Coordinates of C-alpha atoms in Angstrom, one line a residue:
M1 CA 77.5 109.2 91.1
A2 CA 76.7 107.9 94.5
D3 CA 78.4 109.7 97.4
D4 CA 80.5 106.6 98.1
S5 CA 82.1 106.4 94.6
I6 CA 85.0 108.2 93.0
A7 CA 86.5 108.5 89.5
V8 CA 90.3 108.3 89.1
V9 CA 92.1 109.2 85.9
D10 CA 95.8 108.2 85.7
L11 CA 97.2 111.2 83.7
D12 CA 100.4 109.3 83.0
R13 CA 98.4 106.7 81.1
C14 CA 95.7 108.9 79.5
Q15 CA 97.0 109.3 75.9
P16 CA 94.3 111.1 73.8
D17 CA 96.6 111.4 70.8
R18 CA 96.6 107.6 70.5
C19 CA 92.8 106.9 71.0
N20 CA 89.4 108.1 69.7
Y21 CA 88.0 109.2 73.1
E22 CA 86.2 105.9 73.4
C23 CA 85.5 106.7 77.0
A24 CA 83.5 109.8 76.2
N25 CA 81.9 108.4 73.0
F26 CA 80.4 105.4 74.8
C27 CA 79.6 107.1 78.1
P28 CA 75.8 106.8 78.6
P29 CA 75.3 110.3 80.2
N30 CA 77.4 111.8 77.4
R31 CA 75.1 110.2 74.9
T32 CA 72.1 111.9 76.5
G33 CA 73.8 115.3 76.1
K34 CA 75.4 115.6 79.5
D35 CA 79.0 116.6 80.1
C36 CA 80.2 113.7 82.1
I37 CA 83.5 113.0 80.3
V38 CA 85.1 116.0 78.7
E39 CA 88.5 117.3 77.8
R40 CA 90.2 118.9 80.8
G41 CA 90.9 122.1 78.8
D42 CA 87.1 122.4 78.3
H43 CA 86.3 121.8 82.0
Y44 CA 88.7 124.2 83.6
S45 CA 87.8 127.9 83.4
E46 CA 90.0 130.8 82.3
D47 CA 90.2 131.8 86.0
E48 CA 91.3 128.3 86.9
P49 CA 93.4 127.1 83.9
Y50 CA 94.6 123.5 83.7
D51 CA 98.4 123.4 83.3
G52 CA 98.6 119.8 82.2
G53 CA 97.5 118.1 78.9
S54 CA 94.3 120.0 78.1
D55 CA 93.1 117.3 75.8
Q56 CA 93.3 114.6 78.5
I57 CA 89.9 113.7 80.0
W58 CA 88.1 114.9 83.1
I59 CA 85.1 112.9 84.7
S60 CA 82.3 114.6 86.6
E61 CA 81.8 112.5 89.7
E62 CA 78.3 114.1 90.1
I63 CA 77.1 112.9 86.7
C64 CA 78.9 109.6 86.5
L65 CA 76.7 106.5 87.0
G66 CA 79.4 104.8 89.1
E67 CA 81.0 101.4 89.1
T68 CA 77.7 99.8 88.1
C69 CA 78.2 101.3 84.6
G70 CA 82.0 101.0 84.1
I71 CA 81.8 101.4 80.4
C72 CA 84.6 104.0 80.2
V73 CA 86.8 101.7 82.2
E74 CA 86.3 98.9 79.7
K75 CA 86.6 101.1 76.7
C76 CA 89.8 102.9 77.6
P77 CA 92.7 101.2 75.7
F78 CA 95.3 102.4 78.2
D79 CA 93.7 101.3 81.5
A80 CA 93.8 105.0 82.6
I81 CA 90.3 105.1 84.3
E82 CA 89.1 103.6 87.5
I83 CA 85.6 104.0 88.8
I84 CA 85.6 102.8 92.4
N85 CA 82.9 102.3 95.0
L86 CA 84.3 103.4 98.3
P87 CA 83.5 101.4 101.4
S88 CA 80.2 102.6 102.9
E89 CA 81.9 102.8 106.3
L90 CA 83.9 105.9 105.1
E91 CA 81.5 108.5 106.5
D92 CA 84.0 111.3 106.6
A93 CA 85.4 113.3 103.7
P94 CA 89.0 112.4 102.8
V95 CA 91.8 114.0 104.8
H96 CA 93.4 115.0 101.6
R97 CA 92.7 114.7 97.9
Y98 CA 95.1 115.9 95.2
G99 CA 92.6 117.1 92.7
D100 CA 89.8 116.2 90.4
N101 CA 89.9 112.5 89.6
A102 CA 93.0 112.1 91.7
F103 CA 94.2 110.1 94.7
G104 CA 92.5 110.6 98.1
L105 CA 93.6 109.6 101.6
Y106 CA 91.2 108.8 104.4
G107 CA 92.5 108.9 107.9
L108 CA 96.0 109.5 109.4
P109 CA 98.3 107.4 111.5
V110 CA 98.9 108.7 115.1
P111 CA 102.5 109.3 116.2
E112 CA 102.8 108.8 120.0
P113 CA 105.9 109.7 122.0
G114 CA 107.7 106.7 123.4
T115 CA 106.2 104.2 121.1
V116 CA 106.9 102.6 117.7
T117 CA 103.9 102.8 115.4
G118 CA 103.8 100.4 112.6
I119 CA 102.1 100.8 109.2
L120 CA 101.0 97.7 107.3
G121 CA 99.5 97.7 103.8
P122 CA 100.1 97.8 100.1
N123 CA 102.5 100.1 98.3
G124 CA 100.9 103.2 96.6
I125 CA 98.3 103.6 99.3
G126 CA 99.3 107.0 100.6
K127 CA 101.9 106.6 103.3
S128 CA 104.1 109.3 101.7
T129 CA 101.1 111.7 101.7
A130 CA 100.5 110.9 105.3
V131 CA 104.1 111.6 106.4
K132 CA 104.1 114.9 104.5
M133 CA 101.1 116.0 106.5
L134 CA 102.4 114.7 109.8
S135 CA 105.7 116.6 109.2
G136 CA 103.9 119.9 108.3
E137 CA 105.1 119.8 104.6
L138 CA 101.5 119.5 103.3
I139 CA 98.4 121.0 104.8
P140 CA 95.5 118.5 104.5
N141 CA 92.8 120.0 102.3
L142 CA 90.1 117.7 103.8
G143 CA 88.9 116.9 100.3
E144 CA 88.4 120.5 99.3
H145 CA 91.1 120.5 96.6
D146 CA 89.7 123.5 94.8
S147 CA 90.2 125.9 97.8
E148 CA 93.2 126.9 99.9
A149 CA 93.9 124.5 102.7
N150 CA 94.4 125.9 106.3
W151 CA 95.5 124.4 109.6
D152 CA 92.5 125.8 111.5
A153 CA 90.1 123.6 109.6
V154 CA 92.4 120.6 110.1
L155 CA 92.5 121.2 113.8
E156 CA 88.8 121.5 114.0
R157 CA 88.4 118.2 112.0
F158 CA 90.6 116.3 114.5
K159 CA 89.5 118.1 117.7
G160 CA 89.0 115.6 120.5
T161 CA 91.0 112.8 118.8
A162 CA 94.4 111.4 119.5
L163 CA 95.8 113.6 116.7
Q164 CA 94.7 116.9 118.2
N165 CA 97.8 117.6 120.4
Y166 CA 100.2 116.4 117.7
I167 CA 98.6 118.7 115.1
E168 CA 98.8 121.6 117.5
R169 CA 102.5 121.0 117.8
V170 CA 102.9 120.8 114.0
I171 CA 101.0 124.2 113.6
D172 CA 103.3 125.8 116.2
G173 CA 106.4 124.5 114.4
E174 CA 107.5 122.3 117.3
V175 CA 107.9 119.0 115.4
T176 CA 111.2 118.1 113.8
V177 CA 111.3 115.1 111.5
A178 CA 114.0 112.6 110.5
R179 CA 113.1 110.4 107.5
K180 CA 114.7 107.3 106.1
P181 CA 113.7 106.9 102.4
Q182 CA 112.2 103.7 101.0
Y183 CA 114.6 103.2 98.1
V184 CA 118.1 103.5 99.5
D185 CA 119.6 102.7 96.1
Q186 CA 118.7 106.3 95.1
I187 CA 121.0 107.8 97.7
P188 CA 124.1 107.8 95.5
K189 CA 122.2 109.8 93.0
Q190 CA 121.5 112.5 95.6
F191 CA 124.8 112.6 97.5
D192 CA 128.3 112.7 96.1
G193 CA 131.0 111.8 98.6
N194 CA 132.1 109.1 101.0
T195 CA 130.1 107.4 103.8
R196 CA 131.9 109.3 106.6
E197 CA 131.1 112.7 105.1
L198 CA 127.4 111.8 104.8
L199 CA 127.0 110.4 108.3
E200 CA 129.0 113.2 110.0
R201 CA 126.5 115.7 108.6
T202 CA 123.7 113.9 110.4
D203 CA 125.3 113.2 113.8
E204 CA 123.1 115.6 115.8
R205 CA 122.9 113.4 118.9
G206 CA 126.6 112.5 119.1
V207 CA 125.9 108.8 118.7
L208 CA 127.5 108.1 115.4
D209 CA 130.4 106.0 116.6
S210 CA 128.0 103.6 118.5
L211 CA 125.7 103.3 115.4
V212 CA 128.6 102.6 113.1
E213 CA 129.8 99.8 115.4
R214 CA 126.4 98.2 116.0
L215 CA 125.4 98.4 112.3
S216 CA 128.9 97.1 111.3
I217 CA 129.5 99.8 108.7
G218 CA 133.0 100.7 109.9
P219 CA 134.6 99.0 106.8
V220 CA 132.8 101.3 104.4
M221 CA 133.1 104.6 106.2
D222 CA 135.9 105.9 103.8
Q223 CA 134.4 104.4 100.7
D224 CA 132.5 106.5 98.1
I225 CA 128.8 106.2 98.7
N226 CA 128.2 105.1 95.1
S227 CA 130.5 102.1 95.6
I228 CA 128.8 100.3 98.5
S229 CA 126.2 97.5 98.3
G230 CA 122.5 97.8 98.8
G231 CA 122.8 96.2 102.3
E232 CA 125.5 98.6 103.3
L233 CA 123.4 101.5 101.9
Q234 CA 120.4 100.4 104.0
R235 CA 122.5 100.4 107.2
V236 CA 124.1 103.8 106.3
A237 CA 120.6 105.2 105.8
L238 CA 119.5 103.8 109.1
A239 CA 122.5 105.3 110.9
A240 CA 121.9 108.7 109.2
T241 CA 118.3 108.8 110.3
L242 CA 118.7 107.6 113.9
A243 CA 121.7 109.9 114.5
R244 CA 119.5 113.0 114.0
D245 CA 117.9 114.7 117.0
A246 CA 114.2 114.8 116.0
D247 CA 110.7 114.5 117.5
F248 CA 109.3 112.3 114.8
Y249 CA 111.2 109.6 113.0
F250 CA 109.7 108.0 109.9
L251 CA 111.4 104.9 108.6
D252 CA 110.2 103.5 105.3
E253 CA 111.2 99.9 104.9
I254 CA 114.2 99.0 107.1
T255 CA 114.8 95.4 106.0
P256 CA 115.5 95.2 102.2
Y257 CA 119.0 93.8 101.5
L258 CA 119.6 93.1 105.2
D259 CA 120.0 89.6 106.6
I260 CA 117.9 88.5 109.6
G261 CA 120.7 89.3 112.1
Q262 CA 121.0 92.9 110.7
R263 CA 117.2 93.2 110.7
M264 CA 117.2 92.3 114.4
T265 CA 119.9 94.9 115.1
A266 CA 118.0 97.6 113.3
A267 CA 114.8 96.7 115.2
R268 CA 116.7 96.9 118.6
L269 CA 118.1 100.4 117.7
I270 CA 114.7 101.8 116.8
R271 CA 113.1 100.4 120.0
E272 CA 115.9 101.8 122.1
L273 CA 115.4 105.3 120.7
A274 CA 111.7 105.1 121.2
E275 CA 112.1 104.0 124.8
D276 CA 113.6 107.3 125.9
G277 CA 109.9 108.4 126.1
E278 CA 110.1 111.6 124.1
R279 CA 110.4 110.6 120.4
S280 CA 107.7 109.2 118.1
M281 CA 108.8 106.4 115.8
M282 CA 106.8 105.3 112.7
V283 CA 107.8 102.4 110.6
V284 CA 106.5 101.1 107.3
E285 CA 107.6 97.5 107.0
H286 CA 106.7 94.4 105.0
D287 CA 108.7 91.8 106.9
L288 CA 105.9 90.8 109.2
A289 CA 108.2 89.0 111.7
I290 CA 110.3 92.1 112.2
L291 CA 107.2 94.4 112.3
D292 CA 105.6 92.1 114.9
L293 CA 108.7 92.3 117.1
L294 CA 109.2 96.1 116.6
A295 CA 105.8 97.8 116.8
D296 CA 103.8 98.7 119.9
T297 CA 100.7 99.6 117.8
L298 CA 99.7 99.2 114.2
H299 CA 97.7 101.0 111.6
V300 CA 96.4 98.8 108.7
T301 CA 96.1 100.6 105.4
Y302 CA 93.9 99.4 102.5
G303 CA 92.3 100.7 99.4
E304 CA 93.2 100.9 95.7
P305 CA 96.9 101.8 95.1
G306 CA 97.1 105.1 93.2
A307 CA 93.3 105.7 93.7
Y308 CA 92.5 106.0 97.3
G309 CA 93.9 104.8 100.7
V310 CA 92.4 104.3 104.1
V311 CA 94.3 104.4 107.4
T312 CA 92.6 102.5 110.2
D313 CA 92.5 103.5 113.8
P314 CA 95.5 101.9 115.8
K315 CA 95.3 98.2 116.6
S316 CA 97.4 96.0 118.7
T317 CA 100.3 94.7 116.6
R318 CA 99.3 91.1 116.8
N319 CA 95.6 91.7 116.0
G320 CA 96.5 94.1 113.2
I321 CA 98.8 91.6 111.5
N322 CA 96.3 88.7 112.0
E323 CA 93.4 90.8 110.6
Y324 CA 95.5 91.9 107.7
L325 CA 96.4 88.3 106.8
K326 CA 92.8 87.2 107.3
G327 CA 91.7 89.9 104.9
Y328 CA 89.0 91.1 107.3
L329 CA 89.2 94.1 109.7
N330 CA 87.0 93.5 112.7
N331 CA 86.4 97.0 114.1
E332 CA 85.9 98.4 110.6
N333 CA 83.7 95.5 109.5
M334 CA 85.6 95.6 106.3
R335 CA 86.8 92.9 104.0
I336 CA 90.0 94.0 102.3
R337 CA 90.9 90.8 100.5
P338 CA 88.8 87.9 99.2
N339 CA 91.1 85.2 100.5
A340 CA 93.2 84.8 103.7
I341 CA 96.9 84.4 103.6
T342 CA 97.6 81.1 105.3
F343 CA 100.6 79.3 106.6
D344 CA 101.3 75.6 107.2
E345 CA 99.9 74.8 110.7
H346 CA 102.8 72.6 111.5
A347 CA 106.4 72.9 110.2
P348 CA 107.9 71.4 108.3
R349 CA 105.9 70.2 105.4
E350 CA 106.6 66.7 104.2
I351 CA 108.7 66.4 101.0
T352 CA 107.9 64.0 98.2
R353 CA 111.2 62.9 96.9
S354 CA 111.5 63.3 93.1
Q355 CA 114.2 62.5 90.6
V356 CA 117.6 64.1 91.2
L357 CA 118.3 67.0 88.8
F358 CA 122.0 67.2 89.6
E359 CA 124.5 66.1 92.1
Y360 CA 127.5 68.1 93.1
P361 CA 130.7 67.2 95.0
D362 CA 132.4 69.1 97.8
L363 CA 133.5 72.5 96.4
A364 CA 135.9 75.2 97.4
K365 CA 136.5 78.7 96.0
S366 CA 138.8 81.5 97.2
Y367 CA 139.2 85.1 96.2
G368 CA 142.5 86.9 96.2
D369 CA 145.2 86.1 98.7
G370 CA 142.9 84.6 101.3
E371 CA 140.5 87.5 101.0
F372 CA 137.4 85.3 101.1
S373 CA 137.0 81.5 101.0
L374 CA 133.9 79.3 100.5
E375 CA 133.4 75.7 101.2
V376 CA 130.3 73.8 99.9
D377 CA 129.3 70.4 101.2
G378 CA 128.4 68.0 98.4
G379 CA 124.8 67.2 97.9
A380 CA 121.9 66.7 95.4
V381 CA 119.2 69.0 94.1
H382 CA 115.9 67.4 93.0
E383 CA 113.5 68.2 90.1
S384 CA 110.4 70.2 90.9
E385 CA 111.6 71.3 94.3
V386 CA 112.0 74.7 95.7
L387 CA 115.2 75.0 97.7
G388 CA 115.5 77.8 100.1
I389 CA 119.0 79.3 100.7
V390 CA 119.6 81.2 104.0
G391 CA 122.6 82.8 105.7
P392 CA 124.1 86.2 106.5
N393 CA 125.1 88.7 103.9
G394 CA 128.7 88.4 102.6
I395 CA 128.8 84.6 103.3
G396 CA 129.1 83.3 99.7
K397 CA 125.5 82.6 98.6
S398 CA 125.9 84.5 95.3
T399 CA 129.4 82.9 94.8
M400 CA 127.8 79.4 95.0
A401 CA 125.1 80.5 92.5
K402 CA 127.8 81.6 90.0
L403 CA 129.6 78.3 90.5
F404 CA 126.4 76.4 89.6
A405 CA 125.8 78.7 86.7
G406 CA 129.3 78.1 85.3
Q407 CA 130.2 81.8 85.7
L408 CA 133.0 80.8 88.1
E409 CA 135.3 77.8 88.3
P410 CA 135.8 76.1 91.7
D411 CA 139.3 75.7 93.1
E412 CA 138.4 72.3 94.4
G413 CA 135.7 69.9 93.1
D414 CA 134.6 69.1 89.6
L415 CA 131.3 70.4 88.4
D416 CA 130.7 68.2 85.3
F417 CA 127.1 69.3 84.8
R418 CA 126.0 72.2 82.6
L419 CA 122.5 73.5 83.2
D420 CA 120.5 76.3 81.6
I421 CA 120.1 78.6 84.5
A422 CA 117.7 81.6 84.7
Y423 CA 119.0 84.1 87.2
K424 CA 117.5 87.1 89.0
P425 CA 120.3 89.0 90.7
Q426 CA 119.9 90.7 94.1
Y427 CA 120.5 94.2 92.8
I428 CA 118.4 95.0 89.8
E429 CA 120.0 97.4 87.3
I430 CA 117.6 98.4 84.6
D431 CA 118.9 101.0 82.2
Q432 CA 117.3 99.8 79.0
P433 CA 115.1 102.6 77.3
M434 CA 112.3 100.2 76.4
R435 CA 108.8 99.4 77.6
V436 CA 108.0 96.6 80.0
D437 CA 105.9 94.7 77.4
A438 CA 108.6 94.9 74.8
F439 CA 111.2 93.7 77.3
L440 CA 109.2 90.8 78.5
S441 CA 108.1 89.8 75.0
S442 CA 111.7 89.5 74.0
I443 CA 112.2 86.9 76.7
A444 CA 109.0 84.9 77.0
D445 CA 108.0 82.8 74.0
D446 CA 104.5 82.6 75.2
F447 CA 104.2 86.3 76.1
G448 CA 100.6 87.4 76.0
S449 CA 99.1 83.9 76.0
S450 CA 96.4 83.1 78.5
Y451 CA 98.7 80.8 80.4
W452 CA 101.4 83.4 80.7
D453 CA 98.9 86.0 81.7
T454 CA 97.3 83.8 84.4
E455 CA 100.5 82.3 85.9
I456 CA 102.9 85.2 85.7
A457 CA 101.4 88.6 84.7
R458 CA 98.4 88.6 87.0
P459 CA 100.1 87.3 90.2
L460 CA 102.9 89.8 89.7
Q461 CA 100.5 92.6 88.9
L462 CA 102.3 93.4 85.6
N463 CA 99.4 94.5 83.4
P464 CA 99.1 98.0 84.9
I465 CA 102.7 98.8 84.1
M466 CA 103.1 97.1 80.7
E467 CA 103.3 100.4 78.8
Q468 CA 105.7 102.1 81.2
N469 CA 109.4 102.4 80.4
L470 CA 111.7 100.2 82.4
T471 CA 113.7 103.3 83.6
D472 CA 110.6 104.8 85.1
L473 CA 109.7 101.9 87.4
S474 CA 109.8 102.0 91.2
G475 CA 111.9 99.5 93.1
G476 CA 108.9 97.2 93.7
E477 CA 107.9 97.4 90.1
R478 CA 111.4 96.6 88.9
Q479 CA 111.4 93.6 91.3
R480 CA 108.2 92.1 89.8
V481 CA 109.4 92.6 86.3
A482 CA 112.7 90.9 87.1
I483 CA 110.9 87.9 88.7
A484 CA 108.7 87.6 85.6
A485 CA 111.7 87.8 83.3
C486 CA 113.4 85.0 85.2
L487 CA 110.4 82.7 85.2
S488 CA 109.8 83.4 81.5
E489 CA 113.0 81.8 80.4
D490 CA 113.3 78.2 79.3
A491 CA 115.8 76.8 81.9
D492 CA 116.6 73.8 84.0
L493 CA 117.2 75.7 87.1
Y494 CA 115.7 79.0 88.2
L495 CA 117.7 81.0 90.8
L496 CA 116.2 84.1 92.4
D497 CA 118.2 86.2 94.8
E498 CA 116.1 88.1 97.3
P499 CA 112.8 88.4 95.3
S500 CA 111.0 89.8 98.4
A501 CA 112.9 93.2 98.3
H502 CA 110.6 96.2 98.0
L503 CA 107.5 94.0 97.6
D504 CA 104.6 94.6 100.0
V505 CA 103.1 91.6 101.9
E506 CA 100.4 90.7 99.3
Q507 CA 102.9 91.1 96.5
R508 CA 105.3 88.8 98.3
V509 CA 102.6 86.1 98.7
Q510 CA 101.6 86.5 95.1
A511 CA 105.2 86.3 93.9
T512 CA 105.6 83.2 96.2
T513 CA 102.5 81.6 94.6
A514 CA 103.8 82.3 91.1
I515 CA 107.2 80.8 91.8
R516 CA 105.8 77.8 93.6
R517 CA 103.1 77.1 90.9
Y518 CA 105.7 77.5 88.1
A519 CA 108.0 74.9 89.7
E520 CA 105.1 72.5 90.1
N521 CA 103.6 72.9 86.6
H522 CA 106.9 72.8 84.8
D523 CA 108.7 70.2 86.9
A524 CA 111.1 73.0 87.3
T525 CA 113.7 73.4 90.1
V526 CA 113.9 76.7 91.9
M527 CA 116.5 78.0 94.3
V528 CA 115.5 81.1 96.3
I529 CA 117.9 83.2 98.3
D530 CA 116.0 85.4 100.8
H531 CA 116.1 86.8 104.3
D532 CA 112.3 87.0 104.7
I533 CA 111.4 84.0 107.0
Y534 CA 107.7 84.3 106.0
M535 CA 108.6 83.9 102.3
I536 CA 111.0 81.0 102.9
D537 CA 108.4 79.4 105.2
L538 CA 105.7 79.6 102.5
L539 CA 107.9 78.6 99.6
A540 CA 110.7 76.2 100.4
D541 CA 110.6 72.4 100.5
R542 CA 114.2 72.1 101.8
L543 CA 116.9 74.4 103.0
M544 CA 120.6 75.0 102.4
V545 CA 122.2 76.9 105.3
F546 CA 125.3 79.1 105.0
D547 CA 127.4 79.9 108.1
G548 CA 130.9 81.3 108.8
E549 CA 132.3 84.8 109.1
P550 CA 130.9 87.3 106.6
A551 CA 133.5 88.6 104.1
V552 CA 136.1 86.1 105.4
H553 CA 134.9 82.6 105.2
G554 CA 131.6 80.9 104.2
H555 CA 130.4 77.3 104.5
A556 CA 127.3 75.8 102.9
T557 CA 125.6 72.7 104.2
Q558 CA 124.0 70.1 101.9
P559 CA 120.3 70.6 101.4
Q560 CA 118.3 69.4 104.4
E561 CA 114.7 69.2 105.6
M562 CA 113.2 72.5 106.8
R563 CA 113.2 71.9 110.6
A564 CA 116.8 70.8 110.8
G565 CA 117.9 73.6 108.5
M566 CA 116.1 76.3 110.3
N567 CA 117.2 75.1 113.7
E568 CA 120.8 75.2 112.5
F569 CA 120.4 78.7 110.9
L570 CA 118.5 80.3 113.8
G571 CA 120.7 78.6 116.4
D572 CA 123.7 80.4 114.9
L573 CA 121.8 83.7 115.2
D574 CA 120.4 82.9 118.7
I575 CA 116.9 83.7 117.6
T576 CA 113.8 81.6 118.2
F577 CA 110.5 81.5 116.3
R578 CA 107.0 80.3 117.4
R579 CA 103.8 79.8 115.5
D580 CA 100.9 82.2 116.1
E581 CA 98.1 80.1 117.6
R582 CA 95.4 81.7 115.4
T583 CA 97.0 82.0 112.0
G584 CA 100.1 79.7 112.0
R585 CA 102.4 82.6 111.0
P586 CA 106.0 82.6 112.2
R587 CA 106.6 85.0 115.1
I588 CA 110.0 86.0 116.6
N589 CA 110.1 85.4 120.4
K590 CA 111.3 88.4 122.3
P591 CA 114.9 87.7 123.3
G592 CA 115.1 86.5 126.9
S593 CA 111.4 85.7 127.2
Q594 CA 110.3 82.6 128.9
L595 CA 109.4 80.9 125.6
D596 CA 112.7 82.0 124.0
R597 CA 114.6 80.4 126.9
E598 CA 112.5 77.2 126.8
Q599 CA 113.0 76.7 123.1
K600 CA 116.7 77.3 123.4
R601 CA 117.0 74.7 126.1
E602 CA 115.1 72.2 123.9
G603 CA 117.2 73.1 120.8
E604 CA 114.0 74.0 119.0
Y605 CA 114.7 77.4 117.4
Y606 CA 112.2 76.9 114.6
Y607 CA 108.9 76.5 116.4
S608 CA 108.2 74.4 119.4
G609 CA 105.7 71.6 119.4

């Protein structure tokens, strides 16, 4: 194989007891008598035994003909093989490779004291591997996975680079690390107790009271950790991480389940901690508006998830995000995506009025003895439109959805329509012991058809996970399956609650495209509740805005055009947005900046001009 190619075998998918070794039998080098694809038990020697499935395959990267052949990839019935041509620009060996035919990482991000370093790229591209190395948990093997790794070789590799001083501190044991996990919904499985007990264990800087107040988690301090919501868990995880006294803070996705006001608070807390000048902050984030506001510098990551990942040198945040959206990295001379992600140049887009799907009167709903009340202004929802729904958490958005679905009866107002509604909830609980393909085929009448594959499976990247069990999926994989399940139902109204959670930027755009195209092709009406302004900006025709006091009183406006709705919504939050001149993407103005003040004076919170 050429030096710039690798072979990757997914051992979770390689199932030799269910195939006839088609990969080996049809491999051209094998057919000429060479040992290119063999059983792993035959490849490893007695001195280096293989402790996995000995009948799974191993591929010789020296003998393999590379991606130009690809016969084994096509013949494998379980999509377990990838033959990948690496970018020719990758002149150095990987920083780390996990083994034969396994994932490799090229490059490392650079933590710098007093700054917030952003990481932008797909899931599964090696960020966890990078953090293990930066924290000293894993010694990079520099691609030599068959020999013992040592820090001296690593230091020599990065001598004279921005990483040299940091690695020297890691070797000397001088770097302490605080880490916020990506999937906060796993915290209750790892900790048994109440919120206060968890947070008091982490308060190494004596700042817990301030964090609790600013993150508004006081009401859940004495609740069991397994009884609080995803948004509350996210804020608890942030407080637990930022309360620690560490040299290096790694925060993996700070925005899922948080509304935009809470996201801004989280960003401010991270920036404040960085500005003391001694601590390094590194943030992986897929909400580009928040990442843009938060990060001082940015590393773009690219590659093939699960196969290899590349970390670029640091870029300015604006240029890094714009290059990522464009799909072309200038300094690296690298195209990472065939098409650019584009935004409407001028907001809002014009709406073509269609037939009304249903009208609804003024509605009211209360819980308990004045515990929470919701008022909904009467309005109309049109066929074939995508209606965005925005507002703080705890303001009644899900309550309204249940009223429309007939799961709740209003206290005031008569809902005389009955619609078939497909609903994707905010928090996805999957405990069914069945495979993804079996689950989806039980919902979608056209499962497996070319149309279903083109419009749903491919955009949502479902084919690689079809044979996995639902209970084994990651948070992002569960999200994509849940979106697909919702769109696969035959319904009058499709309601999706926070479909962006745990999806990376490209997955969000692909999910947006799938939702938008489904609405257009099926004359379907879609209502999307989400806190990601990018997704709402790309997706929605009109907007329904919720305001009020979270957990006390909520009020929903009737649907309105985007500019008026966003001005109302952002005005309540005292946040202004502008359009990036080069890409048209939404950008948050820094609070108190000249442009922020000008837009507020003009009453234009949702883009000026």
